Amino acid sequence: MGREPAVLEPRPEISGTPRCGCRCREPEDLPRSCSAPPPVGTPRLEALPRLRDTQALLSTIPTMELQKRDYLVERPLLNQEQLEHLGHWGPTPRTHQWRTWFQCSHSRAHGYLLKYLPVLGWLPHYRVREWLLGDLLSGLSVAIMQLPQGLAYALLAGLPPVFGLYSSFYPVFVYFLFGTSRHISVGTFAIMSVMVGSVTESITQDEDFQQNTNSTVSARVQLASTLSVLVGLFQVALGLVHFGFVVNYLSEPLVRSYTTAASVQVFVSQLKYVFGLQLSSRSGPLSLIYTFLEVCWNLPKSVVGTVVTAVVAGVALVMVKILNDKLHRHLPLPIPGELLTLIAATGISYGVNLRNRFEVDTVGTIPTGLIAPMIPNPQLFGKLVGHAFAIAVVGFAIAISLGKIFALRHGYRVDSNQELVALGLSNFVGGFFQCFPVSCSMSRSLVQETTGGNTQVAGAVSSLFILLIILKLGELFRELPKAVLAAIIIVNLKGMLKQFTDICTLWKANRVDLLIWVVTFVATILLNLDLGLAVAIGFSLLLVVVRTQMPRYSVLGQVPDTDIYRDVAEYSEAKEIPGVKVFRSSATLYFANAELYSDTLKQRCGVDVDRLLAQKKKRLRKQERKLKQQQKHKQAASSNGTSVSISVDTSLGDIKGSGVEDSRVKVSPANELEDVVVSRQEDAKAPDVSTLKALGLPRPDFHSLILDLGALSFVDTVCIKSLKNALWSPSLRLGASLMHLSLRSISLSLSMTL
């Protein structure tokens, strides 16, 4: 194989043959009197300033012209087969990993035990003196927040408040054993509760629940617990098959928009408790719009005592939060505004008798003690399977996003698959004890971290505090107004409602992400939480496909005095190299955009192969007709030349016949020889006849085409066929040659000579 020069990018240092014929090794070592000519084929460097000197010159003199650096490097020109032979290419040896699944050893069993039961890995190494005090204070702070939020979020789920306390105890303790995050606070969460509430309200009638009949309450509790078991099964199954990457399809704009829309639904759902209204149950598409219109229509029927209670509680909570924000540097622990409001509201309600005198709805009887486990109803699985999968994905997305944030901040690793298993077991076990699906809370997780929490011992402490309330102190909150719980929920939505500012941020940063945000929000508001999530994921994936189908195509030109190539439409100084066309696509080339790539390539390069083929066929037909006419004329002329008329006496008939035969014998070889010569001349001219120049067709203004395929991540057969049809047509004879095609390294270089 021959050796051809190739131009490479300049490097800061060059070693090898010196510029001159003497012993000078570096350009700066050249003596002034040295006049030896540089050897042929050696690297030539006109200027090589040091990096810091170059930066200083460019910073002080912006208008300074960049000095050109030329290198001449010789290397062998290899095709794919030669490269594979030279590098001894071979297929990657297959490893049968499934064979190791059935191997058993002590170390393997110990590794699996620590993997699926992480508490055995970090608890024996627990630093009692350094971490215990912080975990105790953090657990107490989280429990103080967990109590009012558990009671309030149970109302969002359409259940009595005591089941919020159950959901704040069992799942938290299970996550303590199986979780890998040290700082997230597992328990009731507003988004999960409102999703559960939409399911319970869509299946049971809300009017019956307002009458507080035992049949409706038990039906809703059984429905929520069955849903929790099914959510846990989905999460455990996804974790065991290492399906934790499913959360990658939930982009940050999608999750933030979805949580914002869910917070709006939470806000609207609490208006009936703020105004003391009795509303009809609605579910399905547009249920939020109808509920809001019904609230507005029934505002004249509001209970004044309930409204005043909610407003006073809300103002008190906002003032405490503002005080915590201003004094957080001076306070060892944040002021427990929710707990203080809860205690004060319960005392005032009991002393003033708000339920009888002002018709303020209260929580009612809260049973003390734990309840026996209950087997879920398998007959409900068919009705809940779709809702359970949506709740499982949303709950895991929220938990893993917060877990990764805290892990990155404190320098440890969170296993996404094990987090799925831990959340799944928390929901699965909690479902048997009449809990509803849970996830982690953003506000409680921040409190657990900022108050000194180091491990999930803080979560265990908070769960034990909730257990104490369930066993002994739960009955003290029977006079707690529901309006206070609604105020706690609405005030805690402040952080999620602030996410509306993402609209302005995304408008400036990325409007495609803004489109995802808007579509997710509108779909969730109009279609409810489950259908809204499905529409949001589908639209996000469809948008990715559309963006790959409609990439940005550009023709590149060289920036003067550099080896940098940029789009000539954007850079006015970038000029195309004469006779060379460089074409680039911003996305990978595959079956969905292969046709668009070919059409754009023809349009930008000015080479329409289809039109040239049509013109070529038309002109070739004309040439064939002319050739046929010429052949007919030649055959006619040759036939006239072989027909000989001889007038001989009849007595010489034998001679006449022999003369005719002899004449025919002599003429026939001449005809055959002429036909052979004509056919050979036509065959020799055939390659020239079908070229663009011979056909008289317009030739493009470039002789070489370079395809910049650096964005390619994979190549399929449709891509190869599309490039072949667009650039290399054997019937057109454009002289296209496929120089290098490597499907293994996903590198493709095409050179077409026209």
Short mmCIF file of N, CA, C and O in Angstrom, two decimals, residues 91 211 215 222 274 282 307 315 387 521-522 538 562 580 611 615 619 668 683 692 695 722 745:
data_model
loop_
_atom_site.label_atom_id
_atom_site.label_comp_id
_atom_site.label_asym_id
_atom_site.label_seq_id
_atom_site.Cartn_x
_atom_site.Cartn_y
_atom_site.Cartn_z
N PRO A 91 -13.56 -10.79 17.53
CA PRO A 91 -14.77 -10.54 18.34
C PRO A 91 -14.47 -10.63 19.83
O PRO A 91 -13.58 -11.37 20.27
N GLN A 211 -70.65 10.71 55.73
CA GLN A 211 -71.54 10.23 56.79
C GLN A 211 -70.80 9.35 57.80
O GLN A 211 -71.36 8.99 58.83
N SER A 215 -68.96 0.92 56.87
CA SER A 215 -68.77 0.16 55.64
C SER A 215 -67.91 0.94 54.65
O SER A 215 -67.00 0.39 54.03
N GLN A 222 -59.40 -0.70 53.03
CA GLN A 222 -58.99 -1.90 52.31
C GLN A 222 -58.48 -1.56 50.92
O GLN A 222 -57.50 -2.16 50.44
N VAL A 274 -61.13 24.06 54.14
CA VAL A 274 -60.90 25.44 54.55
C VAL A 274 -62.23 26.19 54.69
O VAL A 274 -62.43 26.96 55.64
N ARG A 282 -65.65 13.66 42.58
CA ARG A 282 -65.39 13.67 41.14
C ARG A 282 -64.04 13.02 40.88
O ARG A 282 -63.12 13.14 41.67
N VAL A 307 -63.53 28.94 58.32
CA VAL A 307 -62.67 29.83 57.54
C VAL A 307 -61.73 30.61 58.46
O VAL A 307 -60.53 30.74 58.19
N VAL A 315 -51.79 31.83 58.95
CA VAL A 315 -50.97 33.00 59.24
C VAL A 315 -49.92 32.66 60.30
O VAL A 315 -48.75 33.07 60.19
N HIS A 387 -53.06 2.26 38.31
CA HIS A 387 -52.77 3.30 39.30
C HIS A 387 -51.54 2.92 40.13
O HIS A 387 -50.72 3.79 40.48
N PHE A 521 -47.73 19.98 32.73
CA PHE A 521 -48.61 20.68 33.67
C PHE A 521 -50.06 20.67 33.19
O PHE A 521 -50.98 20.35 33.95
N VAL A 522 -50.25 21.01 31.92
CA VAL A 522 -51.62 21.08 31.39
C VAL A 522 -52.26 19.69 31.38
O VAL A 522 -53.43 19.52 31.74
N GLY A 538 -44.98 10.01 27.52
CA GLY A 538 -45.11 9.78 26.09
C GLY A 538 -44.69 10.98 25.26
O GLY A 538 -43.99 10.84 24.25
N THR A 562 -6.83 29.16 10.53
CA THR A 562 -6.99 28.14 11.57
C THR A 562 -7.33 26.83 10.89
O THR A 562 -7.57 26.76 9.68
N VAL A 580 -14.18 21.35 -2.40
CA VAL A 580 -14.47 20.41 -1.31
C VAL A 580 -15.73 20.88 -0.60
O VAL A 580 -15.86 22.05 -0.23
N ARG A 611 -32.63 13.57 -10.45
CA ARG A 611 -32.80 14.36 -11.67
C ARG A 611 -31.72 14.02 -12.69
O ARG A 611 -32.00 13.91 -13.89
N GLN A 615 -32.31 12.57 -16.49
CA GLN A 615 -31.74 13.18 -17.68
C GLN A 615 -30.79 12.22 -18.39
O GLN A 615 -30.73 12.18 -19.63
N ARG A 619 -31.16 10.99 -22.31
CA ARG A 619 -30.15 11.21 -23.32
C ARG A 619 -29.55 9.90 -23.82
O ARG A 619 -29.16 9.80 -24.99
N SER A 668 -18.23 -11.98 -46.89
CA SER A 668 -18.73 -12.26 -45.53
C SER A 668 -17.67 -12.07 -44.46
O SER A 668 -17.91 -11.42 -43.44
N ASP A 683 -17.55 -0.51 -27.34
CA ASP A 683 -17.24 -0.92 -25.97
C ASP A 683 -16.17 -0.05 -25.35
O ASP A 683 -16.20 0.25 -24.15
N LEU A 692 -21.00 12.34 -16.88
CA LEU A 692 -21.72 13.60 -16.94
C LEU A 692 -21.21 14.49 -18.06
O LEU A 692 -21.98 15.15 -18.76
N LEU A 695 -22.35 13.16 -21.45
CA LEU A 695 -23.79 13.35 -21.64
C LEU A 695 -24.17 14.82 -21.75
O LEU A 695 -25.34 15.13 -22.01
N SER A 722 -29.28 4.35 2.46
CA SER A 722 -29.61 5.73 2.11
C SER A 722 -28.39 6.47 1.59
O SER A 722 -28.47 7.19 0.58
N SER A 745 -16.56 0.52 14.81
CA SER A 745 -16.15 1.73 15.51
C SER A 745 -17.08 2.89 15.24
O SER A 745 -16.83 4.01 15.68
#
